[in-house]
Amino acid sequence: MALINKIREKSGWAVGAIAIGLGIFVVGGDLLGPNSRLLGNDANEIGEIAGETIEYQEFDEVFQQMKTNYENQTGRAANEGELAMMREQAWNQLIFKIALEKEYDRLGIEVSEEELADMVQGNNIHPAVKQAFTNPQTGQFDRAQIIQYLQNMDQMGPEARPQWASFEEGVVSDRIRTKYNSLLSKSVYVTTAEAKNFFNAQNTVASVKVLYVPYFTISDSTVKVTDAQLQDFYNRNKELYKVEEGRSIEYVTVPVAASQEDNKSYQEEMASVAKQFATVKNDSSFVNANSDQPFNGAYRTPGELPEQLRTVTLEEGKVYGPYTTAENYTLYKVLDVKDGAKSAAKASHILIKPDNETPEAKAAAKTKATDILNQIKKGADFAQMAQQHGTDGTASVGGDLGWFQSGQMVPAFEKAVFGASTAGLLPELVETEYGYHIVKITAPKTNRSYKIAAIERSIEPSETTREAAYAVASELAGTSNNVKEFQENVAKNKALVKQEVKEIGKNNIIAGALNNARELVRWTYDRETEVGSVSPVFEIEDQFVVAVLTGKREKGYAKVEDIKDELTAAVRNELKGKQIIEKLAKTKGTVDQMAAAYGPDAMVRNADDVTFAAGTIPGIGLEPVAVGKTFGLKPGSRTAPFEGNGGVIVVELAGLTKAPEVKELSGVKQQLVNLRSANVESQAFEAIKEKANITDNRVKFF
């Protein structure tokens, strides 16, 4: 059965490997059947890839296989975030299968029967096969196991052959993908000229003097930007503003949290439970009937006790609590007290480490530790001295090590702590391989252990509280018919805070600060939702949410009005740059004289170690244009003023140290090949995706 389970787990391994290998990250949501009112006439079509229509059933078969494999491996049901990941991986697997398989067929890439046999039971065993048929005793691949498995497959039940077929399919898919990636990697070639240019860009070093006038030195309020200027900038830089489909919303949340009345009710209920708990005979049954967490009858050392019980003298049969946090109420009952096999103690320490391993450094550390110990003996506060002088992570908490069992500390330290019979400061330093310790015993050793029964109740809002919160959200949704009314109604209720999220992608699961907001996202893409539509009330985690759709953006180029703020900032900097250049053009002399003539807003920076490859100028920042111009200068010459990323720049080349002559460039070539090969697979996949003319309608289903 163990081998069957391994094959079941591994039968979908290639799917995850493909998704992870291509760097695919995910969003998703709740699954809806194909009969949703959202779907219209193309109710079963989830999308199109490379001219092939993808039916809902085809997608769901891939998704369900992934889900089954995942839950078999983890032993639990997948949560919403994990389901979203699997849906994205299922979609990308279909893209991989349809779009990439056409590429494989065009190139003639395949796996023969002989090659498959070699990967499964021949001389070149595939890694997945090795992993599935590893001997647990030796940790080595066991060829006999796979032969036995294949010979006895028909005796393993009806599921064995389909699972093996799925497993083999994954092996084949991975081998084909490996061949394709190898082909791509082999296509990466670097010429000698490229290698030389790369080496020179890394190793030729310039020293420059830079005159720099930041754009921010001119107030934004003094620069007026017209619509015509925005349009002109947009037209010149249109390719920078390609966008995907998006939706914008404003929304409010109404938290659903326990009220004072709810807390009072919990207090009264827990007080009643505490009385019963004190006299009940069958503690385990009582806990299971009254607690959110099942009974745990394990014995605990003092260090394993709940925090609230560590400073209390515990008595057998006594109930402690209820203890309250923001999330729950807890009662504890001591069922039994006994001596255990291991001792535990609680201590604090101040560690003084030597600066190095020399006798002088150790003597200095010991002298310092002795001085601190003497100060504490005279009345200095131990915790304060630990914070001031401690050299390990416990210094910030006053040297507190908490409870620890015998065997957890180094021998010399443990001997000192567990050798003490009373609490208090140890009179002598403790030396270990880490240094010198001043030690304070806060609780001497004990081998006592405690059997604790705990009743824990999460504090949940009552139905009355939930209904009151829902009523607020429902009223907002019911009385708002457009953006203006939504905003006005929010303004009337001081308890509501309006938030905004722009350009939500259609496959997002998160919307701004809202996690697990998939149903809200789907609503924004519903064909019946128009700009100005107000949503129904959504329950997202512990709050009710109402939103209004404020904008739709289609795939293509952004509209000027949608990116007006971004365009305005860019055009404003252009206009500032022209002003600065015009003023600098009137100055004369050296760079320093130009800066002095311009005024205090002009700064001069000297920068060494500027390389063409880095694209930055120390003290100025990322300025690739300035760096490019630098390496076009002759020593002693300078550029005219020009617009950079952050301001107007004049560069003067003070000196240039050329890269050393290198006759052997094979190492540089290999470095470039490695850099390019690292991304070739994902780049090829993205290129194929782009050419596959993909239509993605998943938002209609989940």
PDB file of C-alpha atoms in Angstrom, residues 242-435:
ATOM      1  CA  LYS A 242       0.144  49.308 -22.043  1.00  0.00           C
ATOM      2  CA  VAL A 243      -2.320  47.920 -19.499  1.00  0.00           C
ATOM      3  CA  GLU A 244      -4.290  44.800 -18.716  1.00  0.00           C
ATOM      4  CA  GLU A 245      -8.005  44.747 -18.038  1.00  0.00           C
ATOM      5  CA  GLY A 246      -8.857  46.241 -14.632  1.00  0.00           C
ATOM      6  CA  ARG A 247     -11.643  47.472 -12.363  1.00  0.00           C
ATOM      7  CA  SER A 248     -11.632  50.255  -9.760  1.00  0.00           C
ATOM      8  CA  ILE A 249     -13.849  50.416  -6.704  1.00  0.00           C
ATOM      9  CA  GLU A 250     -14.556  52.353  -3.549  1.00  0.00           C
ATOM     10  CA  TYR A 251     -15.696  50.301  -0.602  1.00  0.00           C
ATOM     11  CA  VAL A 252     -16.472  50.344   3.103  1.00  0.00           C
ATOM     12  CA  THR A 253     -16.244  47.599   5.697  1.00  0.00           C
ATOM     13  CA  VAL A 254     -18.495  46.983   8.677  1.00  0.00           C
ATOM     14  CA  PRO A 255     -16.574  44.847  11.208  1.00  0.00           C
ATOM     15  CA  VAL A 256     -18.398  41.951  12.832  1.00  0.00           C
ATOM     16  CA  ALA A 257     -16.839  41.851  16.299  1.00  0.00           C
ATOM     17  CA  ALA A 258     -18.124  40.739  19.682  1.00  0.00           C
ATOM     18  CA  SER A 259     -19.915  43.538  21.518  1.00  0.00           C
ATOM     19  CA  GLN A 260     -19.722  44.400  25.209  1.00  0.00           C
ATOM     20  CA  GLU A 261     -22.968  42.491  25.669  1.00  0.00           C
ATOM     21  CA  ASP A 262     -21.446  39.468  23.936  1.00  0.00           C
ATOM     22  CA  ASN A 263     -18.404  39.592  26.223  1.00  0.00           C
ATOM     23  CA  LYS A 264     -20.598  39.876  29.288  1.00  0.00           C
ATOM     24  CA  SER A 265     -22.538  36.823  28.168  1.00  0.00           C
ATOM     25  CA  TYR A 266     -19.301  34.872  27.714  1.00  0.00           C
ATOM     26  CA  GLN A 267     -18.113  35.903  31.172  1.00  0.00           C
ATOM     27  CA  GLU A 268     -21.331  34.691  32.777  1.00  0.00           C
ATOM     28  CA  GLU A 269     -21.247  31.434  30.834  1.00  0.00           C
ATOM     29  CA  MET A 270     -17.593  30.740  31.675  1.00  0.00           C
ATOM     30  CA  ALA A 271     -18.218  31.462  35.345  1.00  0.00           C
ATOM     31  CA  SER A 272     -20.942  28.807  35.307  1.00  0.00           C
ATOM     32  CA  VAL A 273     -18.702  26.359  33.434  1.00  0.00           C
ATOM     33  CA  ALA A 274     -15.907  26.972  35.968  1.00  0.00           C
ATOM     34  CA  LYS A 275     -18.166  25.920  38.853  1.00  0.00           C
ATOM     35  CA  GLN A 276     -19.139  22.717  37.073  1.00  0.00           C
ATOM     36  CA  PHE A 277     -15.546  22.082  36.044  1.00  0.00           C
ATOM     37  CA  ALA A 278     -14.409  22.146  39.662  1.00  0.00           C
ATOM     38  CA  THR A 279     -16.697  19.284  40.696  1.00  0.00           C
ATOM     39  CA  VAL A 280     -17.033  17.172  37.556  1.00  0.00           C
ATOM     40  CA  LYS A 281     -15.587  13.638  37.725  1.00  0.00           C
ATOM     41  CA  ASN A 282     -15.093  12.851  34.039  1.00  0.00           C
ATOM     42  CA  ASP A 283     -12.862  15.768  33.086  1.00  0.00           C
ATOM     43  CA  SER A 284     -12.010  14.607  29.556  1.00  0.00           C
ATOM     44  CA  SER A 285     -15.658  14.247  28.539  1.00  0.00           C
ATOM     45  CA  PHE A 286     -16.498  17.590  30.119  1.00  0.00           C
ATOM     46  CA  VAL A 287     -13.684  19.299  28.196  1.00  0.00           C
ATOM     47  CA  ASN A 288     -14.708  17.713  24.901  1.00  0.00           C
ATOM     48  CA  ALA A 289     -18.296  18.811  25.461  1.00  0.00           C
ATOM     49  CA  ASN A 290     -17.486  22.394  26.461  1.00  0.00           C
ATOM     50  CA  SER A 291     -14.215  23.403  24.739  1.00  0.00           C
ATOM     51  CA  ASP A 292     -13.359  24.439  21.193  1.00  0.00           C
ATOM     52  CA  GLN A 293     -10.209  22.301  21.521  1.00  0.00           C
ATOM     53  CA  PRO A 294     -10.231  18.549  22.380  1.00  0.00           C
ATOM     54  CA  PHE A 295      -8.919  17.171  25.665  1.00  0.00           C
ATOM     55  CA  ASN A 296      -5.142  16.675  25.874  1.00  0.00           C
ATOM     56  CA  GLY A 297      -4.048  14.474  28.744  1.00  0.00           C
ATOM     57  CA  ALA A 298      -0.284  14.889  28.318  1.00  0.00           C
ATOM     58  CA  TYR A 299       1.842  15.839  31.319  1.00  0.00           C
ATOM     59  CA  ARG A 300       3.666  19.166  31.051  1.00  0.00           C
ATOM     60  CA  THR A 301       6.860  20.446  32.639  1.00  0.00           C
ATOM     61  CA  PRO A 302       6.792  23.939  34.184  1.00  0.00           C
ATOM     62  CA  GLY A 303       8.285  25.341  30.978  1.00  0.00           C
ATOM     63  CA  GLU A 304       5.493  23.772  28.917  1.00  0.00           C
ATOM     64  CA  LEU A 305       2.675  25.149  31.044  1.00  0.00           C
ATOM     65  CA  PRO A 306       0.429  27.897  29.652  1.00  0.00           C
ATOM     66  CA  GLU A 307       1.895  31.332  30.347  1.00  0.00           C
ATOM     67  CA  GLN A 308      -0.842  32.208  32.859  1.00  0.00           C
ATOM     68  CA  LEU A 309       0.026  29.197  35.066  1.00  0.00           C
ATOM     69  CA  ARG A 310       3.814  29.590  35.172  1.00  0.00           C
ATOM     70  CA  THR A 311       3.809  32.082  38.045  1.00  0.00           C
ATOM     71  CA  VAL A 312       1.078  30.348  40.051  1.00  0.00           C
ATOM     72  CA  THR A 313       1.516  27.693  42.750  1.00  0.00           C
ATOM     73  CA  LEU A 314      -0.584  24.918  41.253  1.00  0.00           C
ATOM     74  CA  GLU A 315      -2.776  22.638  43.374  1.00  0.00           C
ATOM     75  CA  GLU A 316      -4.221  19.359  42.209  1.00  0.00           C
ATOM     76  CA  GLY A 317      -7.978  19.536  41.586  1.00  0.00           C
ATOM     77  CA  LYS A 318      -8.120  23.339  41.462  1.00  0.00           C
ATOM     78  CA  VAL A 319      -9.559  25.375  38.566  1.00  0.00           C
ATOM     79  CA  TYR A 320      -7.707  28.503  37.409  1.00  0.00           C
ATOM     80  CA  GLY A 321      -9.237  31.294  35.338  1.00  0.00           C
ATOM     81  CA  PRO A 322     -11.060  32.234  33.279  1.00  0.00           C
ATOM     82  CA  TYR A 323      -8.206  34.038  31.521  1.00  0.00           C
ATOM     83  CA  THR A 324      -9.244  36.463  28.807  1.00  0.00           C
ATOM     84  CA  THR A 325      -7.592  37.565  25.582  1.00  0.00           C
ATOM     85  CA  ALA A 326      -9.056  39.478  22.641  1.00  0.00           C
ATOM     86  CA  GLU A 327      -9.884  36.160  20.976  1.00  0.00           C
ATOM     87  CA  ASN A 328     -10.892  33.723  23.713  1.00  0.00           C
ATOM     88  CA  TYR A 329     -11.672  32.745  27.296  1.00  0.00           C
ATOM     89  CA  THR A 330      -9.711  29.877  28.890  1.00  0.00           C
ATOM     90  CA  LEU A 331     -10.124  27.765  32.043  1.00  0.00           C
ATOM     91  CA  TYR A 332      -7.484  25.381  33.384  1.00  0.00           C
ATOM     92  CA  LYS A 333      -7.860  22.509  35.854  1.00  0.00           C
ATOM     93  CA  VAL A 334      -4.926  20.669  37.428  1.00  0.00           C
ATOM     94  CA  LEU A 335      -5.810  16.986  37.175  1.00  0.00           C
ATOM     95  CA  ASP A 336      -2.600  15.463  38.488  1.00  0.00           C
ATOM     96  CA  VAL A 337       0.869  16.389  39.723  1.00  0.00           C
ATOM     97  CA  LYS A 338       3.765  13.925  39.608  1.00  0.00           C
ATOM     98  CA  ASP A 339       7.532  13.727  39.419  1.00  0.00           C
ATOM     99  CA  GLY A 340       8.735  13.269  35.846  1.00  0.00           C
ATOM    100  CA  ALA A 341      11.904  11.839  34.367  1.00  0.00           C
ATOM    101  CA  LYS A 342      13.491  15.182  33.465  1.00  0.00           C
ATOM    102  CA  SER A 343      14.209  18.244  35.547  1.00  0.00           C
ATOM    103  CA  ALA A 344      13.467  21.802  34.457  1.00  0.00           C
ATOM    104  CA  ALA A 345      14.690  25.154  35.749  1.00  0.00           C
ATOM    105  CA  LYS A 346      14.264  28.830  34.988  1.00  0.00           C
ATOM    106  CA  ALA A 347      17.170  31.259  34.899  1.00  0.00           C
ATOM    107  CA  SER A 348      18.502  34.537  33.565  1.00  0.00           C
ATOM    108  CA  HIS A 349      22.057  35.290  32.506  1.00  0.00           C
ATOM    109  CA  ILE A 350      24.397  38.007  31.295  1.00  0.00           C
ATOM    110  CA  LEU A 351      26.878  36.694  28.739  1.00  0.00           C
ATOM    111  CA  ILE A 352      30.190  38.498  28.257  1.00  0.00           C
ATOM    112  CA  LYS A 353      31.938  37.238  25.130  1.00  0.00           C
ATOM    113  CA  PRO A 354      35.665  37.698  24.531  1.00  0.00           C
ATOM    114  CA  ASP A 355      36.496  39.779  21.459  1.00  0.00           C
ATOM    115  CA  ASN A 356      38.653  36.927  20.128  1.00  0.00           C
ATOM    116  CA  GLU A 357      40.286  33.672  21.222  1.00  0.00           C
ATOM    117  CA  THR A 358      43.522  35.191  22.613  1.00  0.00           C
ATOM    118  CA  PRO A 359      44.330  34.809  26.345  1.00  0.00           C
ATOM    119  CA  GLU A 360      44.313  38.601  26.654  1.00  0.00           C
ATOM    120  CA  ALA A 361      40.777  38.881  25.255  1.00  0.00           C
ATOM    121  CA  LYS A 362      39.502  36.132  27.545  1.00  0.00           C
ATOM    122  CA  ALA A 363      41.110  37.794  30.585  1.00  0.00           C
ATOM    123  CA  ALA A 364      39.508  41.120  29.669  1.00  0.00           C
ATOM    124  CA  ALA A 365      36.072  39.477  29.308  1.00  0.00           C
ATOM    125  CA  LYS A 366      36.452  37.740  32.669  1.00  0.00           C
ATOM    126  CA  THR A 367      37.455  41.001  34.366  1.00  0.00           C
ATOM    127  CA  LYS A 368      34.414  42.763  32.913  1.00  0.00           C
ATOM    128  CA  ALA A 369      32.075  39.925  33.948  1.00  0.00           C
ATOM    129  CA  THR A 370      33.515  39.907  37.473  1.00  0.00           C
ATOM    130  CA  ASP A 371      32.945  43.654  37.774  1.00  0.00           C
ATOM    131  CA  ILE A 372      29.299  43.275  36.653  1.00  0.00           C
ATOM    132  CA  LEU A 373      28.767  40.397  39.109  1.00  0.00           C
ATOM    133  CA  ASN A 374      30.139  42.507  41.966  1.00  0.00           C
ATOM    134  CA  GLN A 375      27.851  45.417  41.036  1.00  0.00           C
ATOM    135  CA  ILE A 376      24.810  43.110  41.134  1.00  0.00           C
ATOM    136  CA  LYS A 377      25.919  41.719  44.497  1.00  0.00           C
ATOM    137  CA  LYS A 378      25.959  45.317  45.790  1.00  0.00           C
ATOM    138  CA  GLY A 379      22.384  45.923  44.636  1.00  0.00           C
ATOM    139  CA  ALA A 380      22.470  46.747  40.906  1.00  0.00           C
ATOM    140  CA  ASP A 381      19.392  45.574  39.008  1.00  0.00           C
ATOM    141  CA  PHE A 382      20.139  42.310  37.170  1.00  0.00           C
ATOM    142  CA  ALA A 383      17.779  42.987  34.235  1.00  0.00           C
ATOM    143  CA  GLN A 384      19.143  46.482  33.681  1.00  0.00           C
ATOM    144  CA  MET A 385      22.720  45.221  33.762  1.00  0.00           C
ATOM    145  CA  ALA A 386      21.769  42.500  31.246  1.00  0.00           C
ATOM    146  CA  GLN A 387      20.269  45.064  28.884  1.00  0.00           C
ATOM    147  CA  GLN A 388      23.347  47.265  29.239  1.00  0.00           C
ATOM    148  CA  HIS A 389      26.093  44.628  29.012  1.00  0.00           C
ATOM    149  CA  GLY A 390      24.615  41.401  27.607  1.00  0.00           C
ATOM    150  CA  THR A 391      26.075  40.224  24.295  1.00  0.00           C
ATOM    151  CA  ASP A 392      23.448  37.718  23.131  1.00  0.00           C
ATOM    152  CA  GLY A 393      19.781  37.804  22.150  1.00  0.00           C
ATOM    153  CA  THR A 394      18.514  37.687  25.733  1.00  0.00           C
ATOM    154  CA  ALA A 395      19.916  41.137  26.562  1.00  0.00           C
ATOM    155  CA  SER A 396      16.755  42.874  25.305  1.00  0.00           C
ATOM    156  CA  VAL A 397      14.610  40.852  27.753  1.00  0.00           C
ATOM    157  CA  GLY A 398      16.818  41.366  30.779  1.00  0.00           C
ATOM    158  CA  GLY A 399      18.738  38.128  30.256  1.00  0.00           C
ATOM    159  CA  ASP A 400      15.651  35.921  30.741  1.00  0.00           C
ATOM    160  CA  LEU A 401      16.185  32.383  29.392  1.00  0.00           C
ATOM    161  CA  GLY A 402      12.769  31.167  30.490  1.00  0.00           C
ATOM    162  CA  TRP A 403      12.212  27.553  31.499  1.00  0.00           C
ATOM    163  CA  PHE A 404      14.471  24.882  30.005  1.00  0.00           C
ATOM    164  CA  GLN A 405      14.882  21.153  30.565  1.00  0.00           C
ATOM    165  CA  SER A 406      18.041  19.302  31.457  1.00  0.00           C
ATOM    166  CA  GLY A 407      19.994  18.466  28.325  1.00  0.00           C
ATOM    167  CA  GLN A 408      19.157  21.693  26.512  1.00  0.00           C
ATOM    168  CA  MET A 409      22.109  23.806  27.650  1.00  0.00           C
ATOM    169  CA  VAL A 410      25.864  23.306  27.322  1.00  0.00           C
ATOM    170  CA  PRO A 411      27.257  21.066  30.129  1.00  0.00           C
ATOM    171  CA  ALA A 412      29.039  23.724  32.220  1.00  0.00           C
ATOM    172  CA  PHE A 413      26.024  26.033  32.236  1.00  0.00           C
ATOM    173  CA  GLU A 414      23.607  23.188  32.953  1.00  0.00           C
ATOM    174  CA  LYS A 415      25.741  21.902  35.822  1.00  0.00           C
ATOM    175  CA  ALA A 416      25.726  25.329  37.472  1.00  0.00           C
ATOM    176  CA  VAL A 417      21.985  25.926  37.080  1.00  0.00           C
ATOM    177  CA  PHE A 418      20.768  22.440  37.983  1.00  0.00           C
ATOM    178  CA  GLY A 419      23.253  22.274  40.836  1.00  0.00           C
ATOM    179  CA  ALA A 420      21.567  25.201  42.585  1.00  0.00           C
ATOM    180  CA  SER A 421      18.965  24.287  45.187  1.00  0.00           C
ATOM    181  CA  THR A 422      17.483  27.754  45.703  1.00  0.00           C
ATOM    182  CA  ALA A 423      16.607  30.790  43.640  1.00  0.00           C
ATOM    183  CA  GLY A 424      19.005  33.713  43.526  1.00  0.00           C
ATOM    184  CA  LEU A 425      22.262  34.998  42.068  1.00  0.00           C
ATOM    185  CA  LEU A 426      25.038  32.430  41.657  1.00  0.00           C
ATOM    186  CA  PRO A 427      28.087  33.701  43.575  1.00  0.00           C
ATOM    187  CA  GLU A 428      30.634  32.729  40.897  1.00  0.00           C
ATOM    188  CA  LEU A 429      30.944  33.234  37.156  1.00  0.00           C
ATOM    189  CA  VAL A 430      30.101  30.309  34.888  1.00  0.00           C
ATOM    190  CA  GLU A 431      32.585  29.783  32.050  1.00  0.00           C
ATOM    191  CA  THR A 432      31.482  28.074  28.816  1.00  0.00           C
ATOM    192  CA  GLU A 433      32.792  27.992  25.270  1.00  0.00           C
ATOM    193  CA  TYR A 434      30.704  31.117  24.608  1.00  0.00           C
ATOM    194  CA  GLY A 435      32.278  33.258  27.307  1.00  0.00           C
TER     195      GLY A 435
END
